[in-house]
Each structure stands twice: as C-alpha cells, then as structure tokens.
PDB file of C-alpha atoms in Angstrom:
ATOM      1  CA  MET A   1      37.519  90.900 166.449  1.00  0.00           C
ATOM      2  CA  LYS A   2      33.786  91.574 166.854  1.00  0.00           C
ATOM      3  CA  THR A   3      34.437  95.277 167.437  1.00  0.00           C
ATOM      4  CA  LEU A   4      36.506  95.404 164.261  1.00  0.00           C
ATOM      5  CA  SER A   5      33.656  93.718 162.363  1.00  0.00           C
ATOM      6  CA  LEU A   6      31.186  96.286 163.670  1.00  0.00           C
ATOM      7  CA  VAL A   7      33.395  99.197 162.664  1.00  0.00           C
ATOM      8  CA  ARG A   8      34.021  97.592 159.254  1.00  0.00           C
ATOM      9  CA  ALA A   9      30.248  97.420 158.755  1.00  0.00           C
ATOM     10  CA  LEU A  10      30.118 101.212 159.030  1.00  0.00           C
ATOM     11  CA  PHE A  11      33.188 101.802 156.845  1.00  0.00           C
ATOM     12  CA  PRO A  12      33.572  98.695 154.651  1.00  0.00           C
ATOM     13  CA  LYS A  13      36.136 100.033 152.181  1.00  0.00           C
ATOM     14  CA  TRP A  14      38.667 101.770 154.364  1.00  0.00           C
ATOM     15  CA  ASN A  15      42.117 100.589 153.274  1.00  0.00           C
ATOM     16  CA  PHE A  16      43.162 100.856 156.925  1.00  0.00           C
ATOM     17  CA  PHE A  17      41.179  97.696 157.743  1.00  0.00           C
ATOM     18  CA  ASP A  18      42.601  95.807 154.785  1.00  0.00           C
ATOM     19  CA  ARG A  19      46.078  96.332 156.206  1.00  0.00           C
ATOM     20  CA  ILE A  20      45.360  95.022 159.694  1.00  0.00           C
ATOM     21  CA  ALA A  21      42.881  92.238 158.952  1.00  0.00           C
ATOM     22  CA  PHE A  22      42.655  89.303 156.605  1.00  0.00           C
ATOM     23  CA  ASN A  23      40.690  89.398 153.382  1.00  0.00           C
ATOM     24  CA  PHE A  24      38.792  86.201 152.675  1.00  0.00           C
ATOM     25  CA  GLN A  25      38.546  84.495 149.324  1.00  0.00           C
ATOM     26  CA  LEU A  26      36.405  81.645 148.069  1.00  0.00           C
ATOM     27  CA  GLU A  27      38.069  79.133 145.765  1.00  0.00           C
ATOM     28  CA  PHE A  28      36.772  75.951 144.142  1.00  0.00           C
ATOM     29  CA  LYS A  29      37.890  72.939 142.146  1.00  0.00           C
ATOM     30  CA  ILE A  30      36.141  70.146 140.286  1.00  0.00           C
ATOM     31  CA  PRO A  31      36.991  66.428 140.266  1.00  0.00           C
ATOM     32  CA  GLY A  32      40.137  65.676 138.280  1.00  0.00           C
ATOM     33  CA  SER A  33      41.545  69.170 138.786  1.00  0.00           C
ATOM     34  CA  THR A  34      44.451  70.037 141.042  1.00  0.00           C
ATOM     35  CA  LEU A  35      44.106  73.805 140.649  1.00  0.00           C
ATOM     36  CA  TRP A  36      41.918  75.951 142.871  1.00  0.00           C
ATOM     37  CA  GLU A  37      39.994  78.640 140.958  1.00  0.00           C
ATOM     38  CA  PRO A  38      39.203  81.877 142.809  1.00  0.00           C
ATOM     39  CA  ILE A  39      35.672  83.255 142.678  1.00  0.00           C
ATOM     40  CA  SER A  40      35.608  86.991 142.174  1.00  0.00           C
ATOM     41  CA  PHE A  41      33.402  89.341 144.160  1.00  0.00           C
ATOM     42  CA  ASP A  42      34.783  92.471 142.515  1.00  0.00           C
ATOM     43  CA  GLN A  43      32.289  94.993 141.199  1.00  0.00           C
ATOM     44  CA  GLU A  44      32.805  97.925 138.907  1.00  0.00           C
ATOM     45  CA  ARG A  45      32.200 101.289 140.536  1.00  0.00           C
ATOM     46  CA  ARG A  46      30.653 104.082 138.531  1.00  0.00           C
ATOM     47  CA  PRO A  47      30.362 107.753 139.478  1.00  0.00           C
ATOM     48  CA  PHE A  48      26.561 107.712 139.685  1.00  0.00           C
ATOM     49  CA  ASP A  49      26.564 104.660 141.975  1.00  0.00           C
ATOM     50  CA  VAL A  50      27.648 106.634 145.022  1.00  0.00           C
ATOM     51  CA  ILE A  51      24.228 106.453 146.656  1.00  0.00           C
ATOM     52  CA  ILE A  52      22.639 103.313 145.223  1.00  0.00           C
ATOM     53  CA  ASN A  53      24.688 100.428 143.876  1.00  0.00           C
ATOM     54  CA  ALA A  54      22.851  97.153 144.365  1.00  0.00           C
ATOM     55  CA  ASN A  55      25.551  94.985 142.775  1.00  0.00           C
ATOM     56  CA  TYR A  56      28.281  96.453 144.950  1.00  0.00           C
ATOM     57  CA  ASN A  57      26.146  96.091 148.094  1.00  0.00           C
ATOM     58  CA  LEU A  58      25.417  92.461 147.166  1.00  0.00           C
ATOM     59  CA  SER A  59      29.132  91.835 146.728  1.00  0.00           C
ATOM     60  CA  LEU A  60      29.858  93.328 150.167  1.00  0.00           C
ATOM     61  CA  ALA A  61      27.186  91.080 151.705  1.00  0.00           C
ATOM     62  CA  GLN A  62      28.669  88.016 150.006  1.00  0.00           C
ATOM     63  CA  VAL A  63      32.158  88.801 151.301  1.00  0.00           C
ATOM     64  CA  SER A  64      30.640  89.371 154.737  1.00  0.00           C
ATOM     65  CA  LEU A  65      29.242  85.832 154.535  1.00  0.00           C
ATOM     66  CA  LEU A  66      32.782  84.511 153.922  1.00  0.00           C
ATOM     67  CA  GLU A  67      33.969  86.377 157.013  1.00  0.00           C
ATOM     68  CA  HIS A  68      31.054  85.092 159.094  1.00  0.00           C
ATOM     69  CA  PHE A  69      31.654  81.476 158.041  1.00  0.00           C
ATOM     70  CA  SER A  70      35.369  81.833 158.811  1.00  0.00           C
ATOM     71  CA  ARG A  71      34.516  83.131 162.275  1.00  0.00           C
ATOM     72  CA  ASP A  72      32.140  80.186 162.813  1.00  0.00           C
ATOM     73  CA  ILE A  73      34.891  77.737 161.818  1.00  0.00           C
ATOM     74  CA  GLN A  74      37.352  79.382 164.203  1.00  0.00           C
ATOM     75  CA  GLU A  75      34.822  79.148 167.048  1.00  0.00           C
ATOM     76  CA  LEU A  76      34.276  75.447 166.356  1.00  0.00           C
ATOM     77  CA  GLN A  77      38.035  74.853 166.274  1.00  0.00           C
ATOM     78  CA  ALA A  78      38.466  76.690 169.573  1.00  0.00           C
ATOM     79  CA  ALA A  79      36.020  74.255 171.203  1.00  0.00           C
ATOM     80  CA  ASN A  80      37.513  71.196 169.484  1.00  0.00           C
ATOM     81  CA  PRO A  81      40.513  71.339 167.089  1.00  0.00           C
ATOM     82  CA  LEU A  82      39.229  68.263 165.210  1.00  0.00           C
ATOM     83  CA  VAL A  83      35.959  69.601 163.817  1.00  0.00           C
ATOM     84  CA  ASP A  84      33.607  67.011 162.364  1.00  0.00           C
ATOM     85  CA  SER A  85      32.410  67.635 158.801  1.00  0.00           C
ATOM     86  CA  LYS A  86      28.783  67.075 159.807  1.00  0.00           C
ATOM     87  CA  GLU A  87      29.126  69.749 162.479  1.00  0.00           C
ATOM     88  CA  VAL A  88      30.340  72.251 159.876  1.00  0.00           C
ATOM     89  CA  GLN A  89      27.618  71.308 157.394  1.00  0.00           C
ATOM     90  CA  ALA A  90      24.990  71.933 160.085  1.00  0.00           C
ATOM     91  CA  LEU A  91      26.054  75.594 160.352  1.00  0.00           C
ATOM     92  CA  THR A  92      23.660  78.096 158.832  1.00  0.00           C
ATOM     93  CA  SER A  93      26.626  80.020 157.448  1.00  0.00           C
ATOM     94  CA  PHE A  94      27.809  76.817 155.665  1.00  0.00           C
ATOM     95  CA  LYS A  95      24.397  76.331 154.065  1.00  0.00           C
ATOM     96  CA  MET A  96      24.334  79.946 152.933  1.00  0.00           C
ATOM     97  CA  LEU A  97      27.907  79.705 151.619  1.00  0.00           C
ATOM     98  CA  ARG A  98      27.056  76.514 149.741  1.00  0.00           C
ATOM     99  CA  SER A  99      24.134  78.304 148.046  1.00  0.00           C
ATOM    100  CA  LEU A 100      26.359  81.279 147.257  1.00  0.00           C
ATOM    101  CA  LEU A 101      28.974  78.959 145.744  1.00  0.00           C
ATOM    102  CA  PHE A 102      26.504  77.319 143.367  1.00  0.00           C
ATOM    103  CA  PHE A 103      25.010  80.708 142.504  1.00  0.00           C
ATOM    104  CA  LYS A 104      28.453  82.059 141.583  1.00  0.00           C
ATOM    105  CA  LEU A 105      29.375  78.851 139.706  1.00  0.00           C
ATOM    106  CA  GLN A 106      26.574  79.551 137.234  1.00  0.00           C
ATOM    107  CA  GLU A 107      29.026  81.982 135.616  1.00  0.00           C
ATOM    108  CA  TYR A 108      31.292  79.024 134.755  1.00  0.00           C
ATOM    109  CA  GLU A 109      30.571  76.286 132.257  1.00  0.00           C
ATOM    110  CA  LEU A 110      31.183  73.312 134.529  1.00  0.00           C
ATOM    111  CA  GLU A 111      30.437  69.794 133.364  1.00  0.00           C
ATOM    112  CA  SER A 112      30.570  68.368 136.880  1.00  0.00           C
ATOM    113  CA  ASP A 113      27.851  68.560 139.521  1.00  0.00           C
ATOM    114  CA  SER A 114      30.442  67.818 142.196  1.00  0.00           C
ATOM    115  CA  VAL A 115      32.637  70.573 143.568  1.00  0.00           C
ATOM    116  CA  GLN A 116      34.987  71.242 146.463  1.00  0.00           C
ATOM    117  CA  PHE A 117      35.600  74.687 147.921  1.00  0.00           C
ATOM    118  CA  LYS A 118      37.930  76.343 150.347  1.00  0.00           C
ATOM    119  CA  ILE A 119      38.100  79.591 152.239  1.00  0.00           C
ATOM    120  CA  VAL A 120      41.449  81.349 152.111  1.00  0.00           C
ATOM    121  CA  ALA A 121      42.523  84.154 154.437  1.00  0.00           C
ATOM    122  CA  CYS A 122      44.958  86.546 152.773  1.00  0.00           C
ATOM    123  CA  GLY A 123      46.993  88.832 154.976  1.00  0.00           C
ATOM    124  CA  GLU A 124      49.679  91.288 154.056  1.00  0.00           C
ATOM    125  CA  LYS A 125      52.414  88.654 154.420  1.00  0.00           C
ATOM    126  CA  GLU A 126      50.652  85.313 154.692  1.00  0.00           C
ATOM    127  CA  ILE A 127      47.957  83.171 153.119  1.00  0.00           C
ATOM    128  CA  LEU A 128      46.065  80.619 155.219  1.00  0.00           C
ATOM    129  CA  ASP A 129      43.583  77.937 154.260  1.00  0.00           C
ATOM    130  CA  ILE A 130      40.776  78.385 156.796  1.00  0.00           C
ATOM    131  CA  TYR A 131      38.540  75.576 155.594  1.00  0.00           C
ATOM    132  CA  ILE A 132      38.535  72.952 152.830  1.00  0.00           C
ATOM    133  CA  SER A 133      35.179  71.312 152.217  1.00  0.00           C
ATOM    134  CA  ASP A 134      34.295  67.756 151.384  1.00  0.00           C
ATOM    135  CA  TRP A 135      33.108  67.162 147.842  1.00  0.00           C
ATOM    136  CA  ILE A 136      29.581  68.483 147.623  1.00  0.00           C
ATOM    137  CA  GLN A 137      26.915  67.770 145.026  1.00  0.00           C
ATOM    138  CA  LYS A 138      24.892  70.443 143.311  1.00  0.00           C
ATOM    139  CA  GLY A 139      21.264  70.198 144.355  1.00  0.00           C
ATOM    140  CA  ARG A 140      21.886  68.106 147.492  1.00  0.00           C
ATOM    141  CA  VAL A 141      21.327  69.673 150.875  1.00  0.00           C
TER     142      VAL A 141
END
C-alpha cells in the first residue's frame, strides 16, 4: 500500500490506479438531517494550467489528506478493532481533516455549528464507510 502511494504521488491522475485502489470521499451532515452530503474536490482543468495550477494541486493535497487519515484509521483498527474516539481525535491527520472540513463548509450556507462527517472508500464494485465522526463543533479543538 505504501509503495502504491509513493507511485501515485509521482503520477496522481493515472486511471490505472483508480481501477485498482479506492477513491476516498468526504461527506457531512448536520443535526436533524439523515442525508450525507458529499464535499467535492473536483477542479476545472484548463489548457494553460498544464505547468502551474494551484487550485488543482490544492485539491490533490486535500484528497491526499483523506487517504492519509484513512490509512491512520486502518492502522489504529489493526492494533485494536474498537478504536476510542479520543484516540482518533488526537491524530494529526484528524485535526487537519477537521480544519479542511470547516474550510470546505464555508461554501455552504449552514445554520448549524455542529456537524458530523464520514470518510467513504469507493471501489469499482463496493462502497465502504471507513470512519464516521462524533458530532463536532465549529471552532472547538
């Protein structure tokens, strides 16, 4: 898995890797809602952005954070299948993901400061919930 991640870092958009590995998605919901809303990391590509495309590079880094957090969760579950919420919240990747979530939620007009998120792994034939968070408050660390 680590070798695949290293190779993907060199060639992040090869369709070959999308066929053999999972793509990770970030979804959220607010209190009172039963539907999970996906957060998009898609970026428009333009012909002149071949060399420098800051928005696309940022999007790739954000998706890489989802992959890193998912790997951290899997490592915790390998050590102990019943992972404590406090243990997850102590992860640096969780703290970064939490900040990313609230950054991306600025695009939505949410009335609630409380939100729940989940990481979903999407394969060619299956979809797996990797992690579902507790309810977290905006502005609380």
